[in-house]
PDB file of C-alpha atoms (C1' of nucleotides) in Angstrom:
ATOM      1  CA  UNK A   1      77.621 122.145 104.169  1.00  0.00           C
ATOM      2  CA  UNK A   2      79.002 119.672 102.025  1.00  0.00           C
ATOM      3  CA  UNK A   3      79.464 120.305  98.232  1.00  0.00           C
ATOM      4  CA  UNK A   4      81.079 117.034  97.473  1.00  0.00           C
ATOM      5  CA  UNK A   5      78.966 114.903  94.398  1.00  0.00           C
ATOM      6  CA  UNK A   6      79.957 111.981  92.656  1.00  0.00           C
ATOM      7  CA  UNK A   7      79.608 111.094  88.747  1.00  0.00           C
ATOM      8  CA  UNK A   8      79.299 108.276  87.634  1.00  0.00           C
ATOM      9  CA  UNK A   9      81.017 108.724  84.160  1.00  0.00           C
ATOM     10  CA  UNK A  10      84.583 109.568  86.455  1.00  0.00           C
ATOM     11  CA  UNK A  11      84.190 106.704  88.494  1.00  0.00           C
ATOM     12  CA  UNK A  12      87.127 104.373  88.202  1.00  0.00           C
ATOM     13  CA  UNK A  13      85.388 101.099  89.163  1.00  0.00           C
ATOM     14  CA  UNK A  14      82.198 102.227  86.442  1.00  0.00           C
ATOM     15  CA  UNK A  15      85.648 102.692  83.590  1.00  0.00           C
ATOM     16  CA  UNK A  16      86.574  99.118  84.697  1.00  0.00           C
ATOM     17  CA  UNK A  17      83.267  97.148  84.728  1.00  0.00           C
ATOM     18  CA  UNK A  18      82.519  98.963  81.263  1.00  0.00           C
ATOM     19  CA  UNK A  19      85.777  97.320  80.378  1.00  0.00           C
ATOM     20  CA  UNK A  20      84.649  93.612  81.213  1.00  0.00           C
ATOM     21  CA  UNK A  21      80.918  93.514  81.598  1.00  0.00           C
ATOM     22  CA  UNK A  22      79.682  92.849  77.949  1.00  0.00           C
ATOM     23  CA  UNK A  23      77.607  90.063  77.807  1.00  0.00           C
ATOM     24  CA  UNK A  24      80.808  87.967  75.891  1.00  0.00           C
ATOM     25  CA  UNK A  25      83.619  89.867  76.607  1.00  0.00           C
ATOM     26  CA  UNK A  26      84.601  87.506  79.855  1.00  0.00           C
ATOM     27  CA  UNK A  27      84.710  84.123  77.956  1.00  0.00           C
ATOM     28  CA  UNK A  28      86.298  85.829  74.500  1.00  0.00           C
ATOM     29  CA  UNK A  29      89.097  86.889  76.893  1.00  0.00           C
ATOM     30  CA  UNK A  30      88.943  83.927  78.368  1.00  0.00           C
ATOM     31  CA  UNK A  31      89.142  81.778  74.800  1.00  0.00           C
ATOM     32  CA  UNK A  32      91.999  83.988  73.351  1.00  0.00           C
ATOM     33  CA  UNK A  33      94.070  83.886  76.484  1.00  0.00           C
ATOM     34  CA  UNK A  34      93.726  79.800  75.571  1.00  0.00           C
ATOM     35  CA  UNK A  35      94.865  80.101  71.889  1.00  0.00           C
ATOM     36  CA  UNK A  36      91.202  80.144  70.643  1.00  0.00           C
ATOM     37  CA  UNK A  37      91.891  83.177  68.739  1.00  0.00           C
ATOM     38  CA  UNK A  38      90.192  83.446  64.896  1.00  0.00           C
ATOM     39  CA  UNK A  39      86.723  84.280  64.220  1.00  0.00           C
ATOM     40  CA  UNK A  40      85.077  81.183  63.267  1.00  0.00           C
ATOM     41  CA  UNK A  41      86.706  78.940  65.783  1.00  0.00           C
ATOM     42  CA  UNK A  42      85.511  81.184  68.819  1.00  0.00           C
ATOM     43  CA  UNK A  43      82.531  81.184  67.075  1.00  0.00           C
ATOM     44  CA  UNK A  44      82.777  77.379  67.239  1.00  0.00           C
ATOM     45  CA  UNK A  45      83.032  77.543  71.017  1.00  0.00           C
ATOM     46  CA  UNK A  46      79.898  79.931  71.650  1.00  0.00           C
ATOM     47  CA  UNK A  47      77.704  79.407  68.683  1.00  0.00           C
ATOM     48  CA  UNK A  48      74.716  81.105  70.487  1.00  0.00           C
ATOM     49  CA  UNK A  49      76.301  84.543  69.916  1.00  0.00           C
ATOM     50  CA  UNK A  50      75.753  86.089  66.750  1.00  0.00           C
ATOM     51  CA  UNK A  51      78.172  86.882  64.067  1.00  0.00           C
ATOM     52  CA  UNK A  52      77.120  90.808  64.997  1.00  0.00           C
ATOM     53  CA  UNK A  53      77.627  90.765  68.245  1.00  0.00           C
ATOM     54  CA  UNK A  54      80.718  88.908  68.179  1.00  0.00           C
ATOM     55  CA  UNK A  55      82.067  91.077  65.725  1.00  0.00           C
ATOM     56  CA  UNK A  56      80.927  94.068  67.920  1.00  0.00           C
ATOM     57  CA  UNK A  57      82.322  92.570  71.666  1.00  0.00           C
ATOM     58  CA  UNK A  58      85.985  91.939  69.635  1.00  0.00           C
ATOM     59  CA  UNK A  59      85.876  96.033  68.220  1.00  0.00           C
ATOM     60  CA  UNK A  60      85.149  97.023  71.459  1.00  0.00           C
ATOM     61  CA  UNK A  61      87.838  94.630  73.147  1.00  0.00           C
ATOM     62  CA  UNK A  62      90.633  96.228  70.706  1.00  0.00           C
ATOM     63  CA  UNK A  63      89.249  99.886  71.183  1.00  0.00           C
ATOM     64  CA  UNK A  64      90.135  99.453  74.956  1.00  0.00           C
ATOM     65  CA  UNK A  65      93.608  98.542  73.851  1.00  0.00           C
ATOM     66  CA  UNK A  66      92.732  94.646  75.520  1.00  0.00           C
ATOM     67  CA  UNK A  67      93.084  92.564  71.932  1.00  0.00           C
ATOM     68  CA  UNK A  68      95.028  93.496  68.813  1.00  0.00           C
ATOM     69  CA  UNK A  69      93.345  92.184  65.693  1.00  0.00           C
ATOM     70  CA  UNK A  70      95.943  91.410  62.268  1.00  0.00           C
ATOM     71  CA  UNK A  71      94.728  90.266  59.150  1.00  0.00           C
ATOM     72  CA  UNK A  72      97.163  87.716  58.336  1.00  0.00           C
ATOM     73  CA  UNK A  73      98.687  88.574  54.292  1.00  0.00           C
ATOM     74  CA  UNK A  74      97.024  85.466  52.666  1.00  0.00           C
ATOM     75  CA  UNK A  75      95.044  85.928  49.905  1.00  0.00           C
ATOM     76  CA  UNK A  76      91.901  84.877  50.795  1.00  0.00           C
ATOM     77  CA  UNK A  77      90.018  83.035  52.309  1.00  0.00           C
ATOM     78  CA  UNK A  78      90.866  85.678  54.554  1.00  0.00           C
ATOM     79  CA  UNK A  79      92.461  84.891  57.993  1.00  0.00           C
ATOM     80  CA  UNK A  80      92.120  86.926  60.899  1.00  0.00           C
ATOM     81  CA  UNK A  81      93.905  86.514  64.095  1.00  0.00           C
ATOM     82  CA  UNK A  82      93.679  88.139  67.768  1.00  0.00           C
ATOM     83  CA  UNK A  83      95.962  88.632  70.487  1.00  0.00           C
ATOM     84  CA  UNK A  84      96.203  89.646  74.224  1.00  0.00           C
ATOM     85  CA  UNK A  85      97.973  93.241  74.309  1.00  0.00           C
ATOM     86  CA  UNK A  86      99.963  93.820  77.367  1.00  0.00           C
ATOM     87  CA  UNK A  87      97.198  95.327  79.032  1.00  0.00           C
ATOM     88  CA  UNK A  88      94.862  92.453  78.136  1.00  0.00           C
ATOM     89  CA  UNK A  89      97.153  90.148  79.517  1.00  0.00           C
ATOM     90  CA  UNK A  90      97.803  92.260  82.920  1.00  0.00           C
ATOM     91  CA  UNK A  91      94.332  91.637  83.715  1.00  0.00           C
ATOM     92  CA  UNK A  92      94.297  88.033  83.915  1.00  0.00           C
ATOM     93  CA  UNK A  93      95.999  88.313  87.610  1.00  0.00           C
ATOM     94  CA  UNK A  94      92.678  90.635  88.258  1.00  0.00           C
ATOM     95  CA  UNK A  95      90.626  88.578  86.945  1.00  0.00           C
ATOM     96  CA  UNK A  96      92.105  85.352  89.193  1.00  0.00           C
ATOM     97  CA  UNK A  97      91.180  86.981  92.216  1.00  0.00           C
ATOM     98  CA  UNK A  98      87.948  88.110  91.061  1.00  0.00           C
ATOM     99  CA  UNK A  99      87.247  84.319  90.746  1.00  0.00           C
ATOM    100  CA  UNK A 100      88.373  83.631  94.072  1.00  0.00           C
ATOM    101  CA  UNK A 101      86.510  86.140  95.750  1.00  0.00           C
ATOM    102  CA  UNK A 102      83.098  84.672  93.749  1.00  0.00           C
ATOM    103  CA  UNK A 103      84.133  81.386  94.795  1.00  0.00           C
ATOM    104  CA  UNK A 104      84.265  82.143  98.267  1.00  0.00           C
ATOM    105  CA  UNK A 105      80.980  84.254  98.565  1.00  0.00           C
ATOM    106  CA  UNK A 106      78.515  83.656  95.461  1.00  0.00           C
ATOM    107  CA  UNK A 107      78.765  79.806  96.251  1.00  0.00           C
ATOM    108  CA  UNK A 108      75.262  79.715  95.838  1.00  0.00           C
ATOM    109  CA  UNK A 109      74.894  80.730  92.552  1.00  0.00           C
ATOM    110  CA  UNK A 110      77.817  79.106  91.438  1.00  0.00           C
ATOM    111  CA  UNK A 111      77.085  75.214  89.812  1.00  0.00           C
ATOM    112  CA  UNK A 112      78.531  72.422  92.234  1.00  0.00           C
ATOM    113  CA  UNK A 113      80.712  71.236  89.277  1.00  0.00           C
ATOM    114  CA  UNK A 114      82.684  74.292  89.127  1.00  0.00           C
ATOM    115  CA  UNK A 115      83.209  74.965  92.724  1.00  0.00           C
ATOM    116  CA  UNK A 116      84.975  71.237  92.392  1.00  0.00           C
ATOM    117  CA  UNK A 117      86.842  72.238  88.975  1.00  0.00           C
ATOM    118  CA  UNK A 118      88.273  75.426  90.762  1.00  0.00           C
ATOM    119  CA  UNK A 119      88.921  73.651  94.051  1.00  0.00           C
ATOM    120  CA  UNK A 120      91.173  71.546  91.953  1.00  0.00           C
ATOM    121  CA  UNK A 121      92.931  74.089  90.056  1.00  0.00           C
ATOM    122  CA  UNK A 122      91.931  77.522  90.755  1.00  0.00           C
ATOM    123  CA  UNK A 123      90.990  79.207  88.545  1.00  0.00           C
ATOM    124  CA  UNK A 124      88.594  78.387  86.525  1.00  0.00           C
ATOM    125  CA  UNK A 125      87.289  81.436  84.382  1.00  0.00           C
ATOM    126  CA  UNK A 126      84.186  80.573  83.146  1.00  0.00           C
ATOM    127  CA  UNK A 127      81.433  77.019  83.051  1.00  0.00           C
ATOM    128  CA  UNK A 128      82.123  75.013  80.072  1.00  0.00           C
ATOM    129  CA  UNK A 129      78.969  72.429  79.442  1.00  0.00           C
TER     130      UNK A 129
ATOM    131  CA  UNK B   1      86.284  67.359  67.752  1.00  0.00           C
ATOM    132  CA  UNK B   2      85.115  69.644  70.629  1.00  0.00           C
ATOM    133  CA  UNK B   3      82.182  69.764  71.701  1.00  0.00           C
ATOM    134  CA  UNK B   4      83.448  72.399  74.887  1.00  0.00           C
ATOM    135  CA  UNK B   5      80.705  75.700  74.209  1.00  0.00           C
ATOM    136  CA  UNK B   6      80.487  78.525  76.817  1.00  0.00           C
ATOM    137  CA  UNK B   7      77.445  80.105  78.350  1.00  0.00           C
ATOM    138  CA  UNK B   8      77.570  83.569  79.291  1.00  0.00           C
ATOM    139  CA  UNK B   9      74.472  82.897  82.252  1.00  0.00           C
ATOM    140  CA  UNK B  10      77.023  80.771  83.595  1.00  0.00           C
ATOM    141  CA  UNK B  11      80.493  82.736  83.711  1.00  0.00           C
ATOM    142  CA  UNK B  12      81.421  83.476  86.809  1.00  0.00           C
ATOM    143  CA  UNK B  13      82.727  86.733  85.424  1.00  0.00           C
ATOM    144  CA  UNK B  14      79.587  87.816  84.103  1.00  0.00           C
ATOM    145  CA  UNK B  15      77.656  87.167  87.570  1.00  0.00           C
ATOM    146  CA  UNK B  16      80.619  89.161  89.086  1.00  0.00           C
ATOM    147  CA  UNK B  17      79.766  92.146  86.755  1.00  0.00           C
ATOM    148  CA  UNK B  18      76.543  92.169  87.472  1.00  0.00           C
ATOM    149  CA  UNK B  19      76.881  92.820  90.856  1.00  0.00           C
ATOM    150  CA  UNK B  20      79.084  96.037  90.180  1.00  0.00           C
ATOM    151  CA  UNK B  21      78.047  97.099  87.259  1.00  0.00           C
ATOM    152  CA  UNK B  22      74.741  98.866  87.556  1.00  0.00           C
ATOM    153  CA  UNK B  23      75.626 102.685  86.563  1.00  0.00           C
ATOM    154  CA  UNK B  24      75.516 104.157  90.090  1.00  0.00           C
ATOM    155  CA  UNK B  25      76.790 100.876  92.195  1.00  0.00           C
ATOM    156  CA  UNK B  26      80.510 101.465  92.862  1.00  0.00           C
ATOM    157  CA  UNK B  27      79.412 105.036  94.168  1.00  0.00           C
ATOM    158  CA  UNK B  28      76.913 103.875  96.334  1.00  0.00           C
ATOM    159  CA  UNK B  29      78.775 101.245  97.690  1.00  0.00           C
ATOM    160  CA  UNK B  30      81.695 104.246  98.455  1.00  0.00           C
ATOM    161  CA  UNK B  31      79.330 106.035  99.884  1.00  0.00           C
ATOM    162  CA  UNK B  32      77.969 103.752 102.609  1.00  0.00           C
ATOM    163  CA  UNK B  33      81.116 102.371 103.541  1.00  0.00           C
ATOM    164  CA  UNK B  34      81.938 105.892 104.320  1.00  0.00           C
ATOM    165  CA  UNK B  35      78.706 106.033 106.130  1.00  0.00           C
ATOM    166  CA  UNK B  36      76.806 107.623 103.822  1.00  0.00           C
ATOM    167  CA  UNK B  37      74.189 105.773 104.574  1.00  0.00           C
ATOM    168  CA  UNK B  38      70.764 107.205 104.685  1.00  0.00           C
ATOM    169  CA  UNK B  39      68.262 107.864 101.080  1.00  0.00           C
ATOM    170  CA  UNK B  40      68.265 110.950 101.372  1.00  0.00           C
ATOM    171  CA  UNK B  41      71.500 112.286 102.094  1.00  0.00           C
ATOM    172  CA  UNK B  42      73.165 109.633  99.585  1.00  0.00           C
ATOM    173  CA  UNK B  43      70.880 111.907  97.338  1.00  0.00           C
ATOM    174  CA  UNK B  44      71.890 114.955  98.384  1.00  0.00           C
ATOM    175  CA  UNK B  45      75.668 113.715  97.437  1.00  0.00           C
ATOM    176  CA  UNK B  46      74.552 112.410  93.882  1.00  0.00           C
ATOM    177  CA  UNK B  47      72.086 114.687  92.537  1.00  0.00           C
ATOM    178  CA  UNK B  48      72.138 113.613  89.286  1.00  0.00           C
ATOM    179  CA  UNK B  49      70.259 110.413  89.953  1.00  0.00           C
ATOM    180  CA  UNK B  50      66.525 110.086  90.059  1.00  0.00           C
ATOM    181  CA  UNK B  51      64.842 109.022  93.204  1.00  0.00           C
ATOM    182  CA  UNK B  52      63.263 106.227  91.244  1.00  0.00           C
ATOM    183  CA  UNK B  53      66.712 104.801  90.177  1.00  0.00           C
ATOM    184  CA  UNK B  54      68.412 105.534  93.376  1.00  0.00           C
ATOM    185  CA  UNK B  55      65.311 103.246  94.935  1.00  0.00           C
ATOM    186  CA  UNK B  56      66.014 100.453  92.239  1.00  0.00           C
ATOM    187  CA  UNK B  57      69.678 100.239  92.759  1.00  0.00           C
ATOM    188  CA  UNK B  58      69.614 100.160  96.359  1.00  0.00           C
ATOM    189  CA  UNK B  59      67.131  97.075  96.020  1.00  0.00           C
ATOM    190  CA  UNK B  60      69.443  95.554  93.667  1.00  0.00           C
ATOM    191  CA  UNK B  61      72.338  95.754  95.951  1.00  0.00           C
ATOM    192  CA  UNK B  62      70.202  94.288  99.037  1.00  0.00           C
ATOM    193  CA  UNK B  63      69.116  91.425  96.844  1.00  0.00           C
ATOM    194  CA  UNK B  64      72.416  90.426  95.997  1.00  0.00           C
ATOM    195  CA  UNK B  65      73.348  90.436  99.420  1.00  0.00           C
ATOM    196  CA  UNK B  66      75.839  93.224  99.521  1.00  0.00           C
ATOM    197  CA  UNK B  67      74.015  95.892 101.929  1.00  0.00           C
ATOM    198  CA  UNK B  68      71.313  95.806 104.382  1.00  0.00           C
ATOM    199  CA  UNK B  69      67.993  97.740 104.831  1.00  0.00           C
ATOM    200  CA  UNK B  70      66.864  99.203 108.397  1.00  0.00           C
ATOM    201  CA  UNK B  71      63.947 100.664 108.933  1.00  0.00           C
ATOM    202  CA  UNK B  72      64.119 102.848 112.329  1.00  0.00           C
ATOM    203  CA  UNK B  73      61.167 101.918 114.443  1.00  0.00           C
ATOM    204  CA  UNK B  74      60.940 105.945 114.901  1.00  0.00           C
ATOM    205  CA  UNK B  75      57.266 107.241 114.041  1.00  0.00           C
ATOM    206  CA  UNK B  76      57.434 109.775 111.177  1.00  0.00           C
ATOM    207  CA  UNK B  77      59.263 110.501 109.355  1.00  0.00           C
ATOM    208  CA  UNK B  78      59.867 107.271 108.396  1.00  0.00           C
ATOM    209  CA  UNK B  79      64.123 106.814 108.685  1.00  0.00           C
ATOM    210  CA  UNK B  80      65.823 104.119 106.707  1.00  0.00           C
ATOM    211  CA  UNK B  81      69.138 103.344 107.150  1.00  0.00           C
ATOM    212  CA  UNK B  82      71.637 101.005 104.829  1.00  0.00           C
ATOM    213  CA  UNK B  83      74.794  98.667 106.256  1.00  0.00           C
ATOM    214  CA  UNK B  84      76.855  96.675 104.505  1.00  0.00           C
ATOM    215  CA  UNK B  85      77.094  93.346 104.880  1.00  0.00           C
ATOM    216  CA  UNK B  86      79.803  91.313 105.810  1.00  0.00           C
ATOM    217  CA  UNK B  87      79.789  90.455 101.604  1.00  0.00           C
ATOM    218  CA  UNK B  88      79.442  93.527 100.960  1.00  0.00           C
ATOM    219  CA  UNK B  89      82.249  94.680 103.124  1.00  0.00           C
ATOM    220  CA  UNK B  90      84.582  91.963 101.824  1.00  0.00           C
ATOM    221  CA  UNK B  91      84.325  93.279  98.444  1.00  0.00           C
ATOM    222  CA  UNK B  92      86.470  96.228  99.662  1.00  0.00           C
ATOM    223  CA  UNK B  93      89.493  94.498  99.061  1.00  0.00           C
ATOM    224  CA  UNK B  94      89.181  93.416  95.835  1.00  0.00           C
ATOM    225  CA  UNK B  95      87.725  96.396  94.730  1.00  0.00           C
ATOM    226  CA  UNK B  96      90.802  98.439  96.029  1.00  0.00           C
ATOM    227  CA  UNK B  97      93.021  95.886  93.584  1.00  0.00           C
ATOM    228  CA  UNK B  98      90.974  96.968  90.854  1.00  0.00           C
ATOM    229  CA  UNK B  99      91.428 100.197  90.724  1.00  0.00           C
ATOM    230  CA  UNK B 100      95.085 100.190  91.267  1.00  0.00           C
ATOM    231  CA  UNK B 101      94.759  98.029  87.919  1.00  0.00           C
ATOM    232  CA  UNK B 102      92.995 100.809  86.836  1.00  0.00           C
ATOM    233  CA  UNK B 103      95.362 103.662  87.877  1.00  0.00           C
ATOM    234  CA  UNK B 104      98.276 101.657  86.456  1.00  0.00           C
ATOM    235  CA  UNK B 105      96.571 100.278  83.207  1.00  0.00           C
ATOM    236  CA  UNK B 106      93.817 103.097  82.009  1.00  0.00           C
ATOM    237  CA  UNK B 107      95.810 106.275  82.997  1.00  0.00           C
ATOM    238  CA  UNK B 108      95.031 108.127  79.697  1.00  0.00           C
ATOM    239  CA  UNK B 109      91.113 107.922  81.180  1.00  0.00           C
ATOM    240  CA  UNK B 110      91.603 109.030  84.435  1.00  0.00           C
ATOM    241  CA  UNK B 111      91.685 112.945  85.570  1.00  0.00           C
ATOM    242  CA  UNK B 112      95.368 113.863  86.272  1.00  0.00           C
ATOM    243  CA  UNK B 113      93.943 115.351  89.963  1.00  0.00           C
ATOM    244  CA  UNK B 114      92.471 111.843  90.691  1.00  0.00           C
ATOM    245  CA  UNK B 115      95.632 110.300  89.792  1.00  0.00           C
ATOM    246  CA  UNK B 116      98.060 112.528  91.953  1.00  0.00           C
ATOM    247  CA  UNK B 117      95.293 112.131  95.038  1.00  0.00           C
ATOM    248  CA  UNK B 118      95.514 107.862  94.212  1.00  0.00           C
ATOM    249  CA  UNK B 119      99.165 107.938  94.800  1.00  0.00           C
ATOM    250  CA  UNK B 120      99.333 110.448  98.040  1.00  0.00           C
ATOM    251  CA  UNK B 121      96.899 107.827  99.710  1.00  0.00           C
ATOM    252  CA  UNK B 122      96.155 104.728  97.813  1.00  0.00           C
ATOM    253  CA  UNK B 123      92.590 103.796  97.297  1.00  0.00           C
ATOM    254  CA  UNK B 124      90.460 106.545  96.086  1.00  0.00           C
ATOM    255  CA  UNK B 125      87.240 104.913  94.747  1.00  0.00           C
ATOM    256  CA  UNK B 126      85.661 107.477  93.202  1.00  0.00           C
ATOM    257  CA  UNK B 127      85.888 111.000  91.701  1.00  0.00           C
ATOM    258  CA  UNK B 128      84.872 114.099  93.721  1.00  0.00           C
ATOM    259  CA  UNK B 129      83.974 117.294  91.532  1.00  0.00           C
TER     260      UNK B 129
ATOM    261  C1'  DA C   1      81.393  78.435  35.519  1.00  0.00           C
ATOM    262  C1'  DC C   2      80.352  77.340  40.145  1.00  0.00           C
ATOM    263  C1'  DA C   3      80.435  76.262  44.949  1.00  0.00           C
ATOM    264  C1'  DA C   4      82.930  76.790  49.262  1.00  0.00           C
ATOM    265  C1'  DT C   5      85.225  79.363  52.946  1.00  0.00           C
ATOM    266  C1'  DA C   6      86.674  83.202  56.409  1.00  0.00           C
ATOM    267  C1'  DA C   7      85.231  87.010  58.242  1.00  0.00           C
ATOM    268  C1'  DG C   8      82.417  89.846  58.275  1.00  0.00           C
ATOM    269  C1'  DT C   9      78.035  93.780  57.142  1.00  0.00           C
ATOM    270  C1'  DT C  10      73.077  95.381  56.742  1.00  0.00           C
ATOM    271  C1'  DA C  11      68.471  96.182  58.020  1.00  0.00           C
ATOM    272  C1'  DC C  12      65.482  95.406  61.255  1.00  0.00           C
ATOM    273  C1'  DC C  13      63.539  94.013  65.948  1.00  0.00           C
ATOM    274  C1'  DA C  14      63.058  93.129  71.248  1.00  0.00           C
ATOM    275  C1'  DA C  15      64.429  93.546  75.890  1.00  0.00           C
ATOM    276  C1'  DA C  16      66.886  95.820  79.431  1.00  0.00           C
ATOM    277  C1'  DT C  17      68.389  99.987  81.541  1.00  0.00           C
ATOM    278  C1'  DG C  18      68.060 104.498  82.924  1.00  0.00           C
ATOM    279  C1'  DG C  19      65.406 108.920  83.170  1.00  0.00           C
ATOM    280  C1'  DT C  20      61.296 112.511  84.099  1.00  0.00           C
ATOM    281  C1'  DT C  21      57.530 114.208  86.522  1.00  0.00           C
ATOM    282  C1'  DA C  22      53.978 113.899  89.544  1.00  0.00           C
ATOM    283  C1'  DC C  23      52.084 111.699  93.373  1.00  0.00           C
ATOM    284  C1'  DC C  24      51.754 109.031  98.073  1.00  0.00           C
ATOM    285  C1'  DT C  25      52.098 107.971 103.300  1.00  0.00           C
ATOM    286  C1'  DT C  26      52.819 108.901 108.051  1.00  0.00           C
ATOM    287  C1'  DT C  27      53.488 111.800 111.853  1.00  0.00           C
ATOM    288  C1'  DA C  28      55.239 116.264 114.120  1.00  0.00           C
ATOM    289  C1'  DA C  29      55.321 121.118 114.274  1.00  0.00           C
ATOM    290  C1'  DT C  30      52.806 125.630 113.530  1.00  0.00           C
TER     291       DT C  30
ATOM    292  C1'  DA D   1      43.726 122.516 109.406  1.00  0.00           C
ATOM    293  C1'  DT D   2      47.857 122.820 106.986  1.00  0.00           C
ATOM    294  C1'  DT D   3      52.435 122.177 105.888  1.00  0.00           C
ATOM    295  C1'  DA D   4      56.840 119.882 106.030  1.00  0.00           C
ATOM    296  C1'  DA D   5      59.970 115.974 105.883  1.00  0.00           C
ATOM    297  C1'  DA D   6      61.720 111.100 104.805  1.00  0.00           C
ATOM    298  C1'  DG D   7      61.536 107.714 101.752  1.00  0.00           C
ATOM    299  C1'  DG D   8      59.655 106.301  98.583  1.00  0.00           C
ATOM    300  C1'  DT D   9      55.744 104.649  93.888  1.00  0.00           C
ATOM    301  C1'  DA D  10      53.435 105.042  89.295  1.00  0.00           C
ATOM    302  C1'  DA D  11      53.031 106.005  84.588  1.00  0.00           C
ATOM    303  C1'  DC D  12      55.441 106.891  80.918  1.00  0.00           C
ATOM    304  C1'  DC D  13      59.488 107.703  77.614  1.00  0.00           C
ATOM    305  C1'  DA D  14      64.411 107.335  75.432  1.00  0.00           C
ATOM    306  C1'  DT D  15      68.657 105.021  74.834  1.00  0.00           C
ATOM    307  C1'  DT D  16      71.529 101.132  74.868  1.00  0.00           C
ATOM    308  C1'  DT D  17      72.351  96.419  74.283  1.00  0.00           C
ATOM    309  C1'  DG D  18      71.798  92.169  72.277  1.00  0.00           C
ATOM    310  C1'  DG D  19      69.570  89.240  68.672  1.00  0.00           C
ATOM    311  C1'  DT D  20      67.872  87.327  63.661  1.00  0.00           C
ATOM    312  C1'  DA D  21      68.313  86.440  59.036  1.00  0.00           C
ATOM    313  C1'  DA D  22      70.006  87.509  54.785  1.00  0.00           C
ATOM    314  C1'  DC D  23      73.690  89.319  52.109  1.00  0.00           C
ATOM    315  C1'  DT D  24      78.854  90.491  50.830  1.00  0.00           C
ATOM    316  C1'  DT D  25      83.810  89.988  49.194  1.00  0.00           C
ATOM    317  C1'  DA D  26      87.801  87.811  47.592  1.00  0.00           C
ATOM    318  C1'  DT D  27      90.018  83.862  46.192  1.00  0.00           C
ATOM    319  C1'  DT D  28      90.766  78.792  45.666  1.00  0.00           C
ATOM    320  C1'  DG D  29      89.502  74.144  44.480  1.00  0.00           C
ATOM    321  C1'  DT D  30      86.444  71.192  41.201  1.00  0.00           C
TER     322       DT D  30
END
DNA sequence: ACAATAAGTTACCAAATGGTTACCTTTAAT
DNA sequence: ATTAAAGGTAACCATTTGGTAACTTATTGT
């Protein structure tokens, strides 16, 4: 007679893919770990988001202690920068080997071009077109 | 001048997620690697989820390739049994490096019992109550 | 005085995800 | 003839997530 159950809001792996699995949150970790780090320029880089949601991915990101946001002291316009904390940063290792591991067995759904970019230089996060 | 722009359909991250990241996933994965492996009795061990959901998720997980479906040619009732697939099974690795990330990293989320029971014996997917 | 700029916010809408309850199918056991 | 058991479906609803378009605020340059 077991009386073992499972829930899913203790699960350790359902805390981390909460962490990661917003629609943007991949790429803007991806784009601030590259220096691509103020508002408007990520916007730039992935104008299909909206302003919202962007603003709502990056609060999120910094409420799970990933990016630290600092209004830089100028008067205005105003200038807003964000950083990789610690934690933000330890993923990236993670987040190599996740690659790999899709490399290896999602080939199929992965686009030729980027199985040849990551070949080359492993890893590649995420498709730029 | 850049004209570089990112596509969430296309980050390998975000396909990655997607495979996980359905609310009951992880756990059923857990579960049939510890051959828990039939409808019913993964039920019986999460009773929380409908039948209905339990039904979708399972499809999910076949359709991306990470466990198997087996219907037992036995005459009524009708017994169904899930396998992972080699895919499926190779995930256990990396999943195991995620959530000692996770025990390291998001401590101040995780229940102090889980914790203590990670470190006796390292990877302890999920949470038993 | 007026427009431009950075970094948002507001109100509203649509799709995706998860949940509830009742019902179905096939055969074996009573 | 009826019930039980395994493994589901069907119809419907609620919540969450992401999206659109217009507006805001503070200051600087013209």
């Amino acid at each position: 007679m077991h009386t073992v159950c499972f829930n899913a809001d203790l699960c350790v792996m359902t805390k981390f893919s909460a962490l990661i699995s917003g629609k943007w949150k991949p790429i803007l970790l991806y784009l601030v770990q590259h220096g691509i780090n103020r508002f408007n320029l990520m916007h730039g880089y992935m104008p299909t988001i909206s302003k919202k949601v962007l603003t709502e991915q990056l609060r999120e990101l910094e409420a799970d202690g990933l990016l630290r946001r600092e209004e830089l002291k100028v008067k205005a316009p105003k200038v807003v920068v964000y950083h990789l904390t610690e934690k933000g940063a330890s993923l990236r290792k993670l987040i190599d080997e996740i690659i790999s591991w899709c490399m290896e067995h999602m080939k199929d759904e992965i686009p030729q071009d980027l199985l040849a970019i990551f070949r080359q230089s492993p890893p590649a996060f995420v498709h730029a077109q």
